[in-house]
XYZ file of C-alpha atoms in Angstrom:
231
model
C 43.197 -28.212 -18.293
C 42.016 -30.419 -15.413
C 38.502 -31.759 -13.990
C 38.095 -31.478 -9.714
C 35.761 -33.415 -8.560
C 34.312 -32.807 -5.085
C 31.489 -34.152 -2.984
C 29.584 -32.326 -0.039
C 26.742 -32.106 2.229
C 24.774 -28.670 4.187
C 22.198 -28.363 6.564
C 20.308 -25.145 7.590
C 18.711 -24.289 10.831
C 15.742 -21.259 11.444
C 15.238 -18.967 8.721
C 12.680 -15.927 9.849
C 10.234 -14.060 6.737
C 8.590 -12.060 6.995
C 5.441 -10.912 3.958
C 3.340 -8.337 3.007
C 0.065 -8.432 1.094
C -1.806 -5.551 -0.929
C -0.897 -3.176 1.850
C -0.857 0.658 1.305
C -0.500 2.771 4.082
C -0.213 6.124 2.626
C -2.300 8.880 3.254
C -3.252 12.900 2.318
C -6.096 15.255 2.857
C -8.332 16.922 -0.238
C -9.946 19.895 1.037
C -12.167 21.596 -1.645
C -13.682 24.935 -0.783
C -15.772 27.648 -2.138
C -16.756 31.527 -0.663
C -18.379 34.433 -1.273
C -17.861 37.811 -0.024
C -20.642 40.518 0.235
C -19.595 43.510 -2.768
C -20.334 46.262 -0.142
C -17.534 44.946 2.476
C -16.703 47.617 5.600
C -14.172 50.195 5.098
C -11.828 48.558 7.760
C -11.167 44.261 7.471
C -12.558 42.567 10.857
C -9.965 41.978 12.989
C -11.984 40.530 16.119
C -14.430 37.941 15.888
C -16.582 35.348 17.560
C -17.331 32.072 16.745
C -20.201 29.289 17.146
C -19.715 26.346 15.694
C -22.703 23.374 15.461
C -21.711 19.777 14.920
C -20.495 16.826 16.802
C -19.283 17.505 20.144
C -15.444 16.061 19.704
C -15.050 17.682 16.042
C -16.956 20.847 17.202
C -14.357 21.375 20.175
C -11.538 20.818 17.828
C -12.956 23.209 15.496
C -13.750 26.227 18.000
C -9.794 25.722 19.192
C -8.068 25.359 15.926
C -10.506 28.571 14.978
C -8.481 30.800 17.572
C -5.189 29.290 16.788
C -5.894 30.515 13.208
C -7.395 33.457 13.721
C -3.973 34.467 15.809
C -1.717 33.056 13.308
C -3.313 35.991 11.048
C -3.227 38.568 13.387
C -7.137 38.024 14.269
C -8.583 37.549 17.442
C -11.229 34.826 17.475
C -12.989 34.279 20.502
C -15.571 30.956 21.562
C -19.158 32.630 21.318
C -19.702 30.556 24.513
C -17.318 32.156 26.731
C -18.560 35.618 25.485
C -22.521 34.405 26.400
C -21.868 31.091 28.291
C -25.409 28.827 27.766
C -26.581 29.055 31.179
C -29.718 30.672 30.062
C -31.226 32.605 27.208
C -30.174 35.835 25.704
C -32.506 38.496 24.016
C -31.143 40.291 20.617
C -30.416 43.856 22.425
C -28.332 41.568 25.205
C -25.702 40.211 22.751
C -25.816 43.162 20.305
C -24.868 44.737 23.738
C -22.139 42.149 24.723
C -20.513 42.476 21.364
C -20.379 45.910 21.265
C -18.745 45.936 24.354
C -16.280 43.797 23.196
C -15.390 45.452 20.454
C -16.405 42.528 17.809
C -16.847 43.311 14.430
C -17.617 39.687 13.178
C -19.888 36.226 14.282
C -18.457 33.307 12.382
C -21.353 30.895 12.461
C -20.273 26.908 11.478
C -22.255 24.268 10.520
C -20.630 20.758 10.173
C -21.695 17.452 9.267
C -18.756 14.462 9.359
C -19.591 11.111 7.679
C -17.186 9.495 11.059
C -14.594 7.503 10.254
C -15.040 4.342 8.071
C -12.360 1.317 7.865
C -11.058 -0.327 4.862
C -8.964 -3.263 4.519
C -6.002 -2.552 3.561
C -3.365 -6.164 3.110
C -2.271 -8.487 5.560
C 1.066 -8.736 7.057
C 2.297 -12.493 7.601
C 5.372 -13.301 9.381
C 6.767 -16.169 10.804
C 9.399 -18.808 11.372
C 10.621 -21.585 9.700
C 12.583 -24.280 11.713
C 14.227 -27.566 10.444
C 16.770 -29.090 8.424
C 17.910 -29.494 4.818
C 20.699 -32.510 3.452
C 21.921 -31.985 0.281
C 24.238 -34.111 -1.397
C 26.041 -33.076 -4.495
C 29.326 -32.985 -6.553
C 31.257 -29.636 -7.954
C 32.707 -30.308 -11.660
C 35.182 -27.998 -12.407
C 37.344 -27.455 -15.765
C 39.361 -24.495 -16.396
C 37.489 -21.590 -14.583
C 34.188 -22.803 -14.888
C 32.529 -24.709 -12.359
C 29.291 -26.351 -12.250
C 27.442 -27.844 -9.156
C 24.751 -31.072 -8.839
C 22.340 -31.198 -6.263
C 20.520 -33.923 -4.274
C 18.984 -33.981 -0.897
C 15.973 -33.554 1.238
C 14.420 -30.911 3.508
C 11.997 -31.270 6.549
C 10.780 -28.814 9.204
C 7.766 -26.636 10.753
C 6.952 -23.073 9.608
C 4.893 -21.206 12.645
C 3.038 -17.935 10.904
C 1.117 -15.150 11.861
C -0.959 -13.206 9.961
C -2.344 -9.502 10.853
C -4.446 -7.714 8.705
C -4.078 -4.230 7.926
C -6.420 -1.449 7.815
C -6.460 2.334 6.665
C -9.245 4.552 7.162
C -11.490 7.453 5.346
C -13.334 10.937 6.532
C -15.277 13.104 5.180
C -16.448 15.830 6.987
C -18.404 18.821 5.283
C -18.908 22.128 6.371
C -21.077 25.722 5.720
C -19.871 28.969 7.256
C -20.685 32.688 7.308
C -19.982 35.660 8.978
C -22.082 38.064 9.936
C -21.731 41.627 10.533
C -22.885 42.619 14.558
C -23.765 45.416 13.969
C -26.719 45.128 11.126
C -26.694 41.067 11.006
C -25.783 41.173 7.238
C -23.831 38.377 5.993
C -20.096 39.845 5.202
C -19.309 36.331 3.706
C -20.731 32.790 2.877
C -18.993 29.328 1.927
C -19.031 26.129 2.235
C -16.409 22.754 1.307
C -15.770 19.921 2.427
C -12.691 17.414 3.600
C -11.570 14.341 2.768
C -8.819 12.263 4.617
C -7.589 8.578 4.092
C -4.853 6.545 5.206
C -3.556 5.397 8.849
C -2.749 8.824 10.157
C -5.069 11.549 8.948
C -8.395 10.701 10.549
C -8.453 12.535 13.237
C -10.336 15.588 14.585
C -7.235 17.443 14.588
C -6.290 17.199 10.892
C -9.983 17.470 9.728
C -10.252 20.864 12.177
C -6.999 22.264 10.982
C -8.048 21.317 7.193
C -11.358 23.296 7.225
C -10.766 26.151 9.255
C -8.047 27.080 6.969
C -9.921 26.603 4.371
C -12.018 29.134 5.610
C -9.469 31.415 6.825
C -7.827 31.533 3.471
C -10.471 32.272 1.727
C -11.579 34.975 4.180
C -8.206 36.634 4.109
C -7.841 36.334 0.090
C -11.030 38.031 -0.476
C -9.780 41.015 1.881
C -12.514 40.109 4.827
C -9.917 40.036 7.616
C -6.794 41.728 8.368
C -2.972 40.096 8.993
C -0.779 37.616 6.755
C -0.641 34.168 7.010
């Protein structure tokens, strides 16, 4: 058995961290929805509507395209009330019963929405940063048989340069009520209504809040035998 004794000294330079605070930046969409369909129902499911849809103007546009892109995903075809009677001036009852007839529409999907906007919420801060400077350290190693022990002294000096960024995720609700109606006596076929929630950094937008509801609807629609086509 022996004893080494050794003595040293180290120095460090930059050393870049880098640290997160409370952060969460996950996110997911709760859609709850509930519909009613008329017990007398026609003998054939609709298989081309039009739609109107009331609410604010960016959502609204979302809405009235995400409707068609549904409606063809289930073999329906869903057409923007609008470009059937554009708003240039006002139509009388026999006018559009006219238009739709001509058309050949067998449903008027009417949607009312109402969106709370989108509402920040801090979510952490992310600090990150630089440390620059030196470190002496004096010390011995004591070694006997094949264990080794090490003594420290020394000093340390330097700047640390930081930045911190806070973080933010966002919510959304938007709620909706829909029917549609039957052209050709103005009966309601179907009523419902639901609503949307989305939170997080990446599921605020129109988009995922127009996709959310309008399959809601859809689903609904199709599961209670309303409309025509698979999903």
């Amino acid at each position: 058995m022996f004893q080494f004794r050794d003595r040293f000294a180290w120095a460090t330079g930059r050393l870049a961290f880098t640290a997160v605070a409370a952060m969460t930046l996950t996110g997911c969409i709760t859609t709850s929805m509930q519909g009613y369909a008329d017990r007398d129902l026609p003998s054939k499911p609709i298989t081309r509507i039009v739609a109107y849809v009331a609410g604010p103007p960016g959502l609204a546009s979302s809405i009235q395209a995400t409707i068609s892109e549904e409606g063809r995903k289930r073999g329906v075809v869903a057409e923007d009330a609008f470009a059937l009677f554009p708003p240039t001036r006002t139509y009388t009852n026999t006018e559009i019963r006219q238009g739709l007839a001509t058309n050949s529409i067998d449903g008027v999907l009417v949607l009312t929405v109402g969106d709370s906007g989108v509402q920040q919420q801090y979510a952490g801060t992310i600090l990150s940063g630089q440390y620059s400077g030196s470190s002496v350290a004096n010390g011995t190693i004591n070694t006997f048989g094949n264990v080794s022990s090490v003594s420290l002294n020394g000093t340390s000096s330097g700047t640390v340069t930081a930045t911190s960024t806070p973080v933010y995720h966002y919510r959304r609700q938007t709620a909706f009520t829909a029917r549609l109606l039957e052209p050709s006596t103005g009966r309601n076929l179907w009523v419902g209504n639901g609503q949307v929630s989305a939170r997080g950094s990446l599921f605020v937008g129109d988009g995922a809040n127009a996709s959310s509801s309008v399959g809601a609807i859809f689903d609904d629609l199709q599961r209670k035998g309303v409309i025509g086509g698979s999903s």
